[in-house]
């Protein structure tokens, strides 16, 4: 049973990775669930799906999205990042030599790959190849000096918060459904 399940999962991953490669030139984004946002194919500052891209302090993140992509692209909300866990199956995998997490839609054949681009702690980029940290564009409700991010390691995906000036993370931009290009 376990061998059969592993074989099926391997086939699903292969199909999802092939679909990712086929969409590499798409600029309109990927909608993983009905009513959800469209996600960019790669991190801000990257030119490929598996590229790490740049790491940004929180206050520079929104400007980075606008400079790189313009309207209607923006940083994801905390709810949109968390919805990845609810609306997608995910698996830690390797894409073209880069470790990261593949999020595969539960409702369609679409997927996105979030590379393990690491995080910025002080002036040091840590955890490259071990986990990715992805900014939400939302400050913590009770203290705007702190902001949410999604930690995407090989193990459990977690929502965390950190000081807005003390850390840095990647950005995977989104746009709303009704603003399709």
PDB file of C-alpha atoms in Angstrom:
ATOM      1  CA  UNK A   1       0.000   0.000   0.000  1.00  0.00           C
ATOM      2  CA  UNK A   2       2.726   2.472   1.002  1.00  0.00           C
ATOM      3  CA  UNK A   3       4.759   1.612  -2.103  1.00  0.00           C
ATOM      4  CA  UNK A   4       1.704   2.237  -4.302  1.00  0.00           C
ATOM      5  CA  UNK A   5       0.977   5.555  -2.564  1.00  0.00           C
ATOM      6  CA  UNK A   6       4.599   6.683  -2.972  1.00  0.00           C
ATOM      7  CA  UNK A   7       4.508   5.737  -6.665  1.00  0.00           C
ATOM      8  CA  UNK A   8       1.275   7.731  -7.156  1.00  0.00           C
ATOM      9  CA  UNK A   9       2.744  10.743  -5.337  1.00  0.00           C
ATOM     10  CA  UNK A  10       5.848  10.534  -7.524  1.00  0.00           C
ATOM     11  CA  UNK A  11       3.667  10.589 -10.641  1.00  0.00           C
ATOM     12  CA  UNK A  12       1.696  13.587  -9.344  1.00  0.00           C
ATOM     13  CA  UNK A  13       4.918  15.480  -8.596  1.00  0.00           C
ATOM     14  CA  UNK A  14       6.305  14.703 -12.057  1.00  0.00           C
ATOM     15  CA  UNK A  15       3.133  15.978 -13.732  1.00  0.00           C
ATOM     16  CA  UNK A  16       3.085  19.119 -11.544  1.00  0.00           C
ATOM     17  CA  UNK A  17       6.753  19.881 -12.244  1.00  0.00           C
ATOM     18  CA  UNK A  18       6.161  19.412 -15.972  1.00  0.00           C
ATOM     19  CA  UNK A  19       3.177  21.776 -15.813  1.00  0.00           C
ATOM     20  CA  UNK A  20       5.332  24.336 -13.990  1.00  0.00           C
ATOM     21  CA  UNK A  21       7.996  24.172 -16.676  1.00  0.00           C
ATOM     22  CA  UNK A  22       5.400  24.518 -19.443  1.00  0.00           C
ATOM     23  CA  UNK A  23       3.993  27.679 -17.824  1.00  0.00           C
ATOM     24  CA  UNK A  24       7.370  29.333 -17.193  1.00  0.00           C
ATOM     25  CA  UNK A  25       6.655  32.095 -19.705  1.00  0.00           C
ATOM     26  CA  UNK A  26       3.176  32.895 -18.359  1.00  0.00           C
ATOM     27  CA  UNK A  27       2.860  36.449 -17.052  1.00  0.00           C
ATOM     28  CA  UNK A  28      -0.767  36.375 -15.907  1.00  0.00           C
ATOM     29  CA  UNK A  29      -0.082  34.228 -12.879  1.00  0.00           C
ATOM     30  CA  UNK A  30      -1.453  30.972 -11.553  1.00  0.00           C
ATOM     31  CA  UNK A  31      -4.823  30.662  -9.833  1.00  0.00           C
ATOM     32  CA  UNK A  32      -4.649  27.670  -7.504  1.00  0.00           C
ATOM     33  CA  UNK A  33      -8.259  27.695  -6.293  1.00  0.00           C
ATOM     34  CA  UNK A  34     -11.483  29.268  -7.470  1.00  0.00           C
ATOM     35  CA  UNK A  35     -11.901  32.771  -6.108  1.00  0.00           C
ATOM     36  CA  UNK A  36      -8.288  32.878  -4.962  1.00  0.00           C
ATOM     37  CA  UNK A  37      -5.586  35.243  -6.150  1.00  0.00           C
ATOM     38  CA  UNK A  38      -3.279  34.707  -9.104  1.00  0.00           C
ATOM     39  CA  UNK A  39       0.293  33.964  -7.943  1.00  0.00           C
ATOM     40  CA  UNK A  40       3.413  34.977  -9.864  1.00  0.00           C
ATOM     41  CA  UNK A  41       5.518  32.195 -11.341  1.00  0.00           C
ATOM     42  CA  UNK A  42       8.635  33.239  -9.433  1.00  0.00           C
ATOM     43  CA  UNK A  43       9.830  35.248  -6.452  1.00  0.00           C
ATOM     44  CA  UNK A  44      10.453  38.963  -6.839  1.00  0.00           C
ATOM     45  CA  UNK A  45      14.015  39.360  -8.108  1.00  0.00           C
ATOM     46  CA  UNK A  46      14.129  35.880  -9.687  1.00  0.00           C
ATOM     47  CA  UNK A  47      13.919  35.089 -13.382  1.00  0.00           C
ATOM     48  CA  UNK A  48      13.015  31.409 -13.065  1.00  0.00           C
ATOM     49  CA  UNK A  49      10.502  29.411 -11.038  1.00  0.00           C
ATOM     50  CA  UNK A  50      13.258  27.890  -8.928  1.00  0.00           C
ATOM     51  CA  UNK A  51      15.260  31.123  -8.555  1.00  0.00           C
ATOM     52  CA  UNK A  52      15.633  32.405  -5.008  1.00  0.00           C
ATOM     53  CA  UNK A  53      15.129  36.041  -5.925  1.00  0.00           C
ATOM     54  CA  UNK A  54      15.809  38.833  -3.481  1.00  0.00           C
ATOM     55  CA  UNK A  55      15.243  39.031   0.254  1.00  0.00           C
ATOM     56  CA  UNK A  56      13.491  42.191   1.446  1.00  0.00           C
ATOM     57  CA  UNK A  57      12.916  43.949   4.726  1.00  0.00           C
ATOM     58  CA  UNK A  58       9.182  44.289   5.273  1.00  0.00           C
ATOM     59  CA  UNK A  59       8.960  48.034   4.634  1.00  0.00           C
ATOM     60  CA  UNK A  60      10.677  47.624   1.249  1.00  0.00           C
ATOM     61  CA  UNK A  61       8.506  44.672   0.161  1.00  0.00           C
ATOM     62  CA  UNK A  62       5.520  46.591  -1.260  1.00  0.00           C
ATOM     63  CA  UNK A  63       7.765  48.945  -3.211  1.00  0.00           C
ATOM     64  CA  UNK A  64       9.688  45.963  -4.569  1.00  0.00           C
ATOM     65  CA  UNK A  65       6.490  44.414  -5.939  1.00  0.00           C
ATOM     66  CA  UNK A  66       5.423  47.684  -7.566  1.00  0.00           C
ATOM     67  CA  UNK A  67       8.872  48.331  -9.047  1.00  0.00           C
ATOM     68  CA  UNK A  68       9.146  44.790 -10.418  1.00  0.00           C
ATOM     69  CA  UNK A  69       5.590  44.229 -11.662  1.00  0.00           C
ATOM     70  CA  UNK A  70       3.461  47.359 -11.273  1.00  0.00           C
ATOM     71  CA  UNK A  71      -0.275  47.368 -10.658  1.00  0.00           C
ATOM     72  CA  UNK A  72      -2.326  45.248 -10.025  1.00  0.00           C
ATOM     73  CA  UNK A  73       0.357  43.056  -8.394  1.00  0.00           C
ATOM     74  CA  UNK A  74       0.837  43.243  -4.613  1.00  0.00           C
ATOM     75  CA  UNK A  75       2.128  41.263  -1.664  1.00  0.00           C
ATOM     76  CA  UNK A  76      -0.156  38.465  -0.433  1.00  0.00           C
ATOM     77  CA  UNK A  77      -2.274  38.875   2.662  1.00  0.00           C
ATOM     78  CA  UNK A  78      -1.786  36.655   5.667  1.00  0.00           C
ATOM     79  CA  UNK A  79      -5.051  34.863   4.768  1.00  0.00           C
ATOM     80  CA  UNK A  80      -3.851  34.186   1.209  1.00  0.00           C
ATOM     81  CA  UNK A  81      -0.600  32.654   2.425  1.00  0.00           C
ATOM     82  CA  UNK A  82      -2.466  30.479   4.928  1.00  0.00           C
ATOM     83  CA  UNK A  83      -4.939  29.452   2.217  1.00  0.00           C
ATOM     84  CA  UNK A  84      -2.066  27.746   0.383  1.00  0.00           C
ATOM     85  CA  UNK A  85      -2.093  25.153   3.162  1.00  0.00           C
ATOM     86  CA  UNK A  86      -5.878  24.660   2.956  1.00  0.00           C
ATOM     87  CA  UNK A  87      -6.328  24.676  -0.819  1.00  0.00           C
ATOM     88  CA  UNK A  88      -3.201  22.833  -1.905  1.00  0.00           C
ATOM     89  CA  UNK A  89      -1.385  19.619  -1.233  1.00  0.00           C
ATOM     90  CA  UNK A  90       2.320  20.234  -0.818  1.00  0.00           C
ATOM     91  CA  UNK A  91       5.501  18.256  -0.929  1.00  0.00           C
ATOM     92  CA  UNK A  92       9.159  19.087  -0.333  1.00  0.00           C
ATOM     93  CA  UNK A  93      10.987  18.466  -3.597  1.00  0.00           C
ATOM     94  CA  UNK A  94      13.881  19.513  -5.790  1.00  0.00           C
ATOM     95  CA  UNK A  95      13.399  21.510  -8.994  1.00  0.00           C
ATOM     96  CA  UNK A  96      16.469  21.826 -11.207  1.00  0.00           C
ATOM     97  CA  UNK A  97      18.810  21.408  -8.242  1.00  0.00           C
ATOM     98  CA  UNK A  98      16.888  23.740  -5.903  1.00  0.00           C
ATOM     99  CA  UNK A  99      15.079  22.461  -2.815  1.00  0.00           C
ATOM    100  CA  UNK A 100      11.693  23.902  -1.993  1.00  0.00           C
ATOM    101  CA  UNK A 101       8.017  23.163  -1.584  1.00  0.00           C
ATOM    102  CA  UNK A 102       5.651  22.418  -4.433  1.00  0.00           C
ATOM    103  CA  UNK A 103       2.059  23.529  -3.747  1.00  0.00           C
ATOM    104  CA  UNK A 104      -0.394  21.574  -5.921  1.00  0.00           C
ATOM    105  CA  UNK A 105      -3.986  22.738  -6.162  1.00  0.00           C
ATOM    106  CA  UNK A 106      -6.619  20.376  -4.770  1.00  0.00           C
ATOM    107  CA  UNK A 107      -9.170  21.669  -7.304  1.00  0.00           C
ATOM    108  CA  UNK A 108      -7.264  22.012 -10.600  1.00  0.00           C
ATOM    109  CA  UNK A 109      -4.003  20.906 -12.210  1.00  0.00           C
ATOM    110  CA  UNK A 110      -2.052  24.051 -11.300  1.00  0.00           C
ATOM    111  CA  UNK A 111       0.871  24.420  -8.939  1.00  0.00           C
ATOM    112  CA  UNK A 112       3.559  26.805  -7.726  1.00  0.00           C
ATOM    113  CA  UNK A 113       7.033  26.077  -6.416  1.00  0.00           C
ATOM    114  CA  UNK A 114       8.358  28.091  -3.457  1.00  0.00           C
ATOM    115  CA  UNK A 115      12.133  27.708  -3.322  1.00  0.00           C
ATOM    116  CA  UNK A 116      13.933  27.403  -0.002  1.00  0.00           C
ATOM    117  CA  UNK A 117      15.451  30.862  -0.408  1.00  0.00           C
ATOM    118  CA  UNK A 118      16.233  31.279   3.288  1.00  0.00           C
ATOM    119  CA  UNK A 119      15.550  34.270   5.534  1.00  0.00           C
ATOM    120  CA  UNK A 120      17.429  37.364   6.577  1.00  0.00           C
ATOM    121  CA  UNK A 121      18.376  37.619  10.261  1.00  0.00           C
ATOM    122  CA  UNK A 122      20.075  40.934  10.941  1.00  0.00           C
ATOM    123  CA  UNK A 123      22.462  41.233   8.000  1.00  0.00           C
ATOM    124  CA  UNK A 124      22.896  37.482   7.495  1.00  0.00           C
ATOM    125  CA  UNK A 125      20.944  35.342   5.022  1.00  0.00           C
ATOM    126  CA  UNK A 126      20.370  31.976   6.714  1.00  0.00           C
ATOM    127  CA  UNK A 127      18.662  28.672   5.939  1.00  0.00           C
ATOM    128  CA  UNK A 128      19.191  28.725   2.150  1.00  0.00           C
ATOM    129  CA  UNK A 129      18.132  25.301   0.894  1.00  0.00           C
ATOM    130  CA  UNK A 130      16.520  24.526   4.248  1.00  0.00           C
ATOM    131  CA  UNK A 131      13.421  26.735   4.247  1.00  0.00           C
ATOM    132  CA  UNK A 132      11.829  29.694   2.564  1.00  0.00           C
ATOM    133  CA  UNK A 133      10.302  32.659   4.374  1.00  0.00           C
ATOM    134  CA  UNK A 134       7.547  34.541   2.527  1.00  0.00           C
ATOM    135  CA  UNK A 135       6.171  37.923   3.605  1.00  0.00           C
ATOM    136  CA  UNK A 136       2.545  38.655   4.143  1.00  0.00           C
ATOM    137  CA  UNK A 137       1.672  42.286   3.504  1.00  0.00           C
ATOM    138  CA  UNK A 138      -0.122  42.424   6.862  1.00  0.00           C
ATOM    139  CA  UNK A 139       1.138  43.645  10.219  1.00  0.00           C
ATOM    140  CA  UNK A 140       0.224  41.752  13.384  1.00  0.00           C
ATOM    141  CA  UNK A 141      -3.150  43.014  14.698  1.00  0.00           C
ATOM    142  CA  UNK A 142      -2.041  43.919  18.189  1.00  0.00           C
ATOM    143  CA  UNK A 143       1.395  45.416  17.350  1.00  0.00           C
ATOM    144  CA  UNK A 144       2.229  46.955  13.969  1.00  0.00           C
ATOM    145  CA  UNK A 145       5.946  46.662  14.739  1.00  0.00           C
ATOM    146  CA  UNK A 146       5.544  42.962  13.913  1.00  0.00           C
ATOM    147  CA  UNK A 147       4.536  41.331  10.645  1.00  0.00           C
ATOM    148  CA  UNK A 148       3.417  37.881   9.534  1.00  0.00           C
ATOM    149  CA  UNK A 149       5.349  35.544   7.274  1.00  0.00           C
ATOM    150  CA  UNK A 150       4.963  31.971   6.138  1.00  0.00           C
ATOM    151  CA  UNK A 151       7.851  29.628   6.939  1.00  0.00           C
ATOM    152  CA  UNK A 152       8.124  26.902   4.312  1.00  0.00           C
ATOM    153  CA  UNK A 153      10.621  24.195   5.397  1.00  0.00           C
ATOM    154  CA  UNK A 154      10.876  20.501   4.556  1.00  0.00           C
ATOM    155  CA  UNK A 155       8.740  19.808   7.648  1.00  0.00           C
ATOM    156  CA  UNK A 156       5.667  21.594   8.955  1.00  0.00           C
ATOM    157  CA  UNK A 157       4.625  24.848   7.277  1.00  0.00           C
ATOM    158  CA  UNK A 158       4.069  27.525   9.910  1.00  0.00           C
ATOM    159  CA  UNK A 159       2.800  31.074  10.152  1.00  0.00           C
ATOM    160  CA  UNK A 160       5.119  33.219  12.243  1.00  0.00           C
ATOM    161  CA  UNK A 161       5.691  36.852  13.005  1.00  0.00           C
ATOM    162  CA  UNK A 162       8.836  38.912  13.401  1.00  0.00           C
ATOM    163  CA  UNK A 163       9.973  42.483  13.879  1.00  0.00           C
ATOM    164  CA  UNK A 164       9.396  44.422  10.679  1.00  0.00           C
ATOM    165  CA  UNK A 165      12.934  45.849  10.689  1.00  0.00           C
ATOM    166  CA  UNK A 166      14.921  42.926  12.092  1.00  0.00           C
ATOM    167  CA  UNK A 167      14.266  40.271   9.448  1.00  0.00           C
ATOM    168  CA  UNK A 168      13.919  39.784   5.737  1.00  0.00           C
ATOM    169  CA  UNK A 169      11.970  37.379   3.542  1.00  0.00           C
ATOM    170  CA  UNK A 170      11.076  36.586  -0.055  1.00  0.00           C
ATOM    171  CA  UNK A 171       7.994  37.895  -1.787  1.00  0.00           C
ATOM    172  CA  UNK A 172       5.674  35.888  -4.024  1.00  0.00           C
ATOM    173  CA  UNK A 173       3.363  38.500  -5.487  1.00  0.00           C
ATOM    174  CA  UNK A 174      -0.352  38.049  -6.159  1.00  0.00           C
ATOM    175  CA  UNK A 175      -3.090  39.859  -8.005  1.00  0.00           C
ATOM    176  CA  UNK A 176      -6.831  39.681  -7.552  1.00  0.00           C
ATOM    177  CA  UNK A 177      -9.004  37.516  -9.767  1.00  0.00           C
ATOM    178  CA  UNK A 178     -11.114  40.354 -11.170  1.00  0.00           C
ATOM    179  CA  UNK A 179      -8.011  42.236 -12.296  1.00  0.00           C
ATOM    180  CA  UNK A 180      -6.908  39.593 -14.786  1.00  0.00           C
ATOM    181  CA  UNK A 181      -4.523  40.715 -17.483  1.00  0.00           C
TER     182      UNK A 181
END
